[in-house]
PDB file of C-alpha atoms in Angstrom:
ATOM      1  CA  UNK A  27      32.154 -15.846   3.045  1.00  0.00           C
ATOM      2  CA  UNK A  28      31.494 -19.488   2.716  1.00  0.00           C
ATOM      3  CA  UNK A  29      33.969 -21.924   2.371  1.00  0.00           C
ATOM      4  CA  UNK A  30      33.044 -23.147  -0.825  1.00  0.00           C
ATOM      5  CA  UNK A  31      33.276 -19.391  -2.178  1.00  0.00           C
ATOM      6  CA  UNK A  32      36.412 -19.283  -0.858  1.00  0.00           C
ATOM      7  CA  UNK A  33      37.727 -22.741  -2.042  1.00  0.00           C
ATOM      8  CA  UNK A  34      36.240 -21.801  -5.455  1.00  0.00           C
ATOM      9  CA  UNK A  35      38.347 -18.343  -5.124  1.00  0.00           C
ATOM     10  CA  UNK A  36      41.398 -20.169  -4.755  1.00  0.00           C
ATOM     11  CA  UNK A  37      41.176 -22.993  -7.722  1.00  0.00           C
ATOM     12  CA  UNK A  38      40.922 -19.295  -9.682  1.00  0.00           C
ATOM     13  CA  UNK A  39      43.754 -18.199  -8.758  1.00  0.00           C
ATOM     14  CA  UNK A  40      45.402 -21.288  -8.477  1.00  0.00           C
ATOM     15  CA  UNK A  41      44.441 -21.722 -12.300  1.00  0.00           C
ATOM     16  CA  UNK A  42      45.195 -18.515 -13.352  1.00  0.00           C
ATOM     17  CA  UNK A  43      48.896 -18.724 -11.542  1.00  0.00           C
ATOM     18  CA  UNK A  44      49.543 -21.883 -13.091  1.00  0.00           C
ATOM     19  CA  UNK A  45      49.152 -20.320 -16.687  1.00  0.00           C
ATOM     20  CA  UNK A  46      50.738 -17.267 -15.326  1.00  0.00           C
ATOM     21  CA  UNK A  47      47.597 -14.833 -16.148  1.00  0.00           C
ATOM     22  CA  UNK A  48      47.433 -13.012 -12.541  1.00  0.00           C
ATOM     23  CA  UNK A  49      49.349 -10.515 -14.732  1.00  0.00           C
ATOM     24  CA  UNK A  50      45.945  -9.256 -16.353  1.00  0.00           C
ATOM     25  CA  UNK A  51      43.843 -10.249 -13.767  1.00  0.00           C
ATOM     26  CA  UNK A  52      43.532  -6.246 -12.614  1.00  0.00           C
ATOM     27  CA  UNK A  53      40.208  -4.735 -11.638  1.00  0.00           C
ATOM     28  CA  UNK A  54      39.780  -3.438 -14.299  1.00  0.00           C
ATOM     29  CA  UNK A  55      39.992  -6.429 -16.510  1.00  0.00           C
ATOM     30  CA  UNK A  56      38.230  -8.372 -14.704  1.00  0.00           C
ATOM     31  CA  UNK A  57      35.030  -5.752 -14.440  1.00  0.00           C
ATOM     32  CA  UNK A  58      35.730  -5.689 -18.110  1.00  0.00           C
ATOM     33  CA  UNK A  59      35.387  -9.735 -18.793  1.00  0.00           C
ATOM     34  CA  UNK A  60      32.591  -9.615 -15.935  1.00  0.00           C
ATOM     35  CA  UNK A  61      30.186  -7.207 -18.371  1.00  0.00           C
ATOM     36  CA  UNK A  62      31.596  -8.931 -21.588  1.00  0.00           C
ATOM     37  CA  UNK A  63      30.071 -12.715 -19.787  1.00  0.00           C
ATOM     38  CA  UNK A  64      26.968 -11.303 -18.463  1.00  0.00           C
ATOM     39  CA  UNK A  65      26.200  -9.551 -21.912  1.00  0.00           C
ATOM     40  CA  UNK A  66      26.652 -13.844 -23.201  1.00  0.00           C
ATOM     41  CA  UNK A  67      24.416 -14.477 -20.772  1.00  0.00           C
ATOM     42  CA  UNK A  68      22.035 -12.027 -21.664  1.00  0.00           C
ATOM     43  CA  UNK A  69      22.393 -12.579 -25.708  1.00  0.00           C
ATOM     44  CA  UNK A  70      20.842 -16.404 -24.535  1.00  0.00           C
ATOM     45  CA  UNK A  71      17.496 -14.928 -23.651  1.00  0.00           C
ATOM     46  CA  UNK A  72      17.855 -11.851 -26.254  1.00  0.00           C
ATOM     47  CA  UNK A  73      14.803 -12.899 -29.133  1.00  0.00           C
ATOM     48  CA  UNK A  74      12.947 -15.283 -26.170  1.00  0.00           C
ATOM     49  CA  UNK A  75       9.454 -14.609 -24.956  1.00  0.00           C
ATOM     50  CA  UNK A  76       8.745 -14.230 -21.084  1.00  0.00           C
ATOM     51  CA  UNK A  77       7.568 -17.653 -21.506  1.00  0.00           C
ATOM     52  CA  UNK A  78      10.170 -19.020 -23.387  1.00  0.00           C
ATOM     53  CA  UNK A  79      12.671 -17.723 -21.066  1.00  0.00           C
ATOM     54  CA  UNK A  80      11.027 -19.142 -18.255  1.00  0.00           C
ATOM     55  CA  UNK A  81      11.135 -22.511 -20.235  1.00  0.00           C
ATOM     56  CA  UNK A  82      14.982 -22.342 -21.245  1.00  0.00           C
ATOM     57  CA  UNK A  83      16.294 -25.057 -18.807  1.00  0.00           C
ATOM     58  CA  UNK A  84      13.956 -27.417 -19.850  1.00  0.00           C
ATOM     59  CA  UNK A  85      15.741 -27.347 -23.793  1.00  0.00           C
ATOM     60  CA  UNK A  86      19.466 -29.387 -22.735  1.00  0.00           C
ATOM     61  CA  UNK A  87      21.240 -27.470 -24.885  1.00  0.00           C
ATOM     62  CA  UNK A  88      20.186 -24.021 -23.586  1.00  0.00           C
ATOM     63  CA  UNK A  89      19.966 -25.234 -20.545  1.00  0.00           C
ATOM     64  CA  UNK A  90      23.735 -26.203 -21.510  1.00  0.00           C
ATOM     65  CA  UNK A  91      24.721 -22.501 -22.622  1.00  0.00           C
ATOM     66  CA  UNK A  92      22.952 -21.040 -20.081  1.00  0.00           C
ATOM     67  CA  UNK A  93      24.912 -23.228 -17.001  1.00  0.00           C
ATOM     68  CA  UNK A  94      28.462 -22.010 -18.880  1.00  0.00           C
ATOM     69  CA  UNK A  95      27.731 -18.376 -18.849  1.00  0.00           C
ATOM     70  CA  UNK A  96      26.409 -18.216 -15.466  1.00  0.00           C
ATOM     71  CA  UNK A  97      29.669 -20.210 -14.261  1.00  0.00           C
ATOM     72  CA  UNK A  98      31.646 -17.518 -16.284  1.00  0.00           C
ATOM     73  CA  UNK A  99      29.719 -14.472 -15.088  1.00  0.00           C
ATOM     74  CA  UNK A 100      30.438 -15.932 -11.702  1.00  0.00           C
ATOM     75  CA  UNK A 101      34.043 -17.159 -11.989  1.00  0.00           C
ATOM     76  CA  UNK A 102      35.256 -13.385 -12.950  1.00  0.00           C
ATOM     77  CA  UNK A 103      32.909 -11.582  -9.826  1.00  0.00           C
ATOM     78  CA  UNK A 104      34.649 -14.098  -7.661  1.00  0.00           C
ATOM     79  CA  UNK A 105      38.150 -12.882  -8.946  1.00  0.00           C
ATOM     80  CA  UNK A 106      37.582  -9.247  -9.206  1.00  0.00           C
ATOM     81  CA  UNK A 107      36.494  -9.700  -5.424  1.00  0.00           C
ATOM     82  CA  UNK A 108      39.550 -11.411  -4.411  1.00  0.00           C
ATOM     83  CA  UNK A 109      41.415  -9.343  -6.708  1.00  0.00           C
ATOM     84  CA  UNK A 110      39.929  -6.555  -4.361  1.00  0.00           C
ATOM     85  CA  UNK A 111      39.348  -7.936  -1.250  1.00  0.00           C
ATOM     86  CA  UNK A 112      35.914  -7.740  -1.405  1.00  0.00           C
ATOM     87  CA  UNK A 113      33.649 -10.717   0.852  1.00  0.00           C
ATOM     88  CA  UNK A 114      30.594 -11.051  -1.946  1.00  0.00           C
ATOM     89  CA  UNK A 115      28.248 -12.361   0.606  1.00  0.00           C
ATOM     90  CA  UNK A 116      29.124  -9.665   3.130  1.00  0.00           C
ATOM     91  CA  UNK A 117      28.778  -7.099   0.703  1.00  0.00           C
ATOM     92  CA  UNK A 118      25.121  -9.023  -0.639  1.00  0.00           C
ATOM     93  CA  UNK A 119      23.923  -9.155   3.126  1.00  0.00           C
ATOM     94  CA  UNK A 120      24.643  -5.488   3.227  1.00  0.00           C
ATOM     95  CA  UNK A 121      23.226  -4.228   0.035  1.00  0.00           C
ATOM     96  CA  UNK A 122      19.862  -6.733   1.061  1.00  0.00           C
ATOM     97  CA  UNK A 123      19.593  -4.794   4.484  1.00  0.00           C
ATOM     98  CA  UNK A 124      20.123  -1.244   2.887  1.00  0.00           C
ATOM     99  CA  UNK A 125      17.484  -2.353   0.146  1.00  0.00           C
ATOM    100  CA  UNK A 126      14.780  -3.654   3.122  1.00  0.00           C
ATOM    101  CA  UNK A 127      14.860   0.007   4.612  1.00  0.00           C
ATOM    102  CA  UNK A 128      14.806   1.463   1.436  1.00  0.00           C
ATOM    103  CA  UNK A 129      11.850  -0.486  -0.205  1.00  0.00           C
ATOM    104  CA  UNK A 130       9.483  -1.538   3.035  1.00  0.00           C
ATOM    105  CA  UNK A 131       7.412  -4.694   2.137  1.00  0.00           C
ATOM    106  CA  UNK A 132       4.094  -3.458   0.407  1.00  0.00           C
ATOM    107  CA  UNK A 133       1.369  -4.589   2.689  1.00  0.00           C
ATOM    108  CA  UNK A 134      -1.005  -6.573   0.727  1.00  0.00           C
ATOM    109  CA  UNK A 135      -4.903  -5.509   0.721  1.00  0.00           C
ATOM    110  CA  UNK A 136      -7.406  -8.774   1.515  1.00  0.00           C
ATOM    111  CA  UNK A 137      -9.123  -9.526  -1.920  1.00  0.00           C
ATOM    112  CA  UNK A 138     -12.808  -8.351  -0.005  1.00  0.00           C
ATOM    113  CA  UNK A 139     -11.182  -4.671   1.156  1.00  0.00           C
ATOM    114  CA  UNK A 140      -9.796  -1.837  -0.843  1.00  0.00           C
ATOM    115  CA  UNK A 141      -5.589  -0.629  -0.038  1.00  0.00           C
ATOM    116  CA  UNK A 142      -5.785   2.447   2.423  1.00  0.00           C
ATOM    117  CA  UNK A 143      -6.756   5.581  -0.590  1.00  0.00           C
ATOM    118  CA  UNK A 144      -8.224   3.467  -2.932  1.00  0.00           C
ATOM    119  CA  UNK A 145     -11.934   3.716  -1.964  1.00  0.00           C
TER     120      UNK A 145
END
């Protein structure tokens, strides 16, 4: 894992010691707060058009909301994985490999010549 993962892992923890909260910092609290963040995150875009949502950064405010859930969202993955012992970017790489044998690039057709079966 990176050193600034792990440097962000331990201000967490450091934090959370400090106000004497590793006590509810189990897995499953922390998969709980995890969903209960990325649901936040997800209530920003909730009503917003494909365009709109593509837009979002561009309004501060949103843009605003949208930085603090994402650093929440992230803050709880990174302690359930310590919490765990799980390396996040290990387990990424991983789940990108299994995912490039299980979904093989689609080769792409030239614009003048039909994809093999479509003739």
């Amino acid at each position: 894992m990176s050193e600034d993962l792990h440097a962000l892992q331990r201000r967490l923890a450091e934090f959370a010691a400090a106000r004497d909260w590793q006590q509810y910092h189990t897995p499953k609290n922390l998969a709980a707060a995890l969903s209960v963040e990325a649901a936040e995150l997800v209530e920003i875009f909730q009503w917003l058009t494909p365009e709109e949502s593509a837009k979002v950064m561009s309004d501060p405010r949103a843009a605003g909301r949208v930085e603090d859930e994402v650093a929440d969202v992230l803050a709880y993955l990174l302690q359930f994985c310590e919490a765990l012992g799980i390396d996040a970017l290990a387990a990424l790489a991983a789940k990108i490999e299994r995912n490039e044998s299980r979904f093989p690039a689609v080769r792409r057709a030239r614009p003048d010549r039909p994809r093999e079966g479509e003739e």
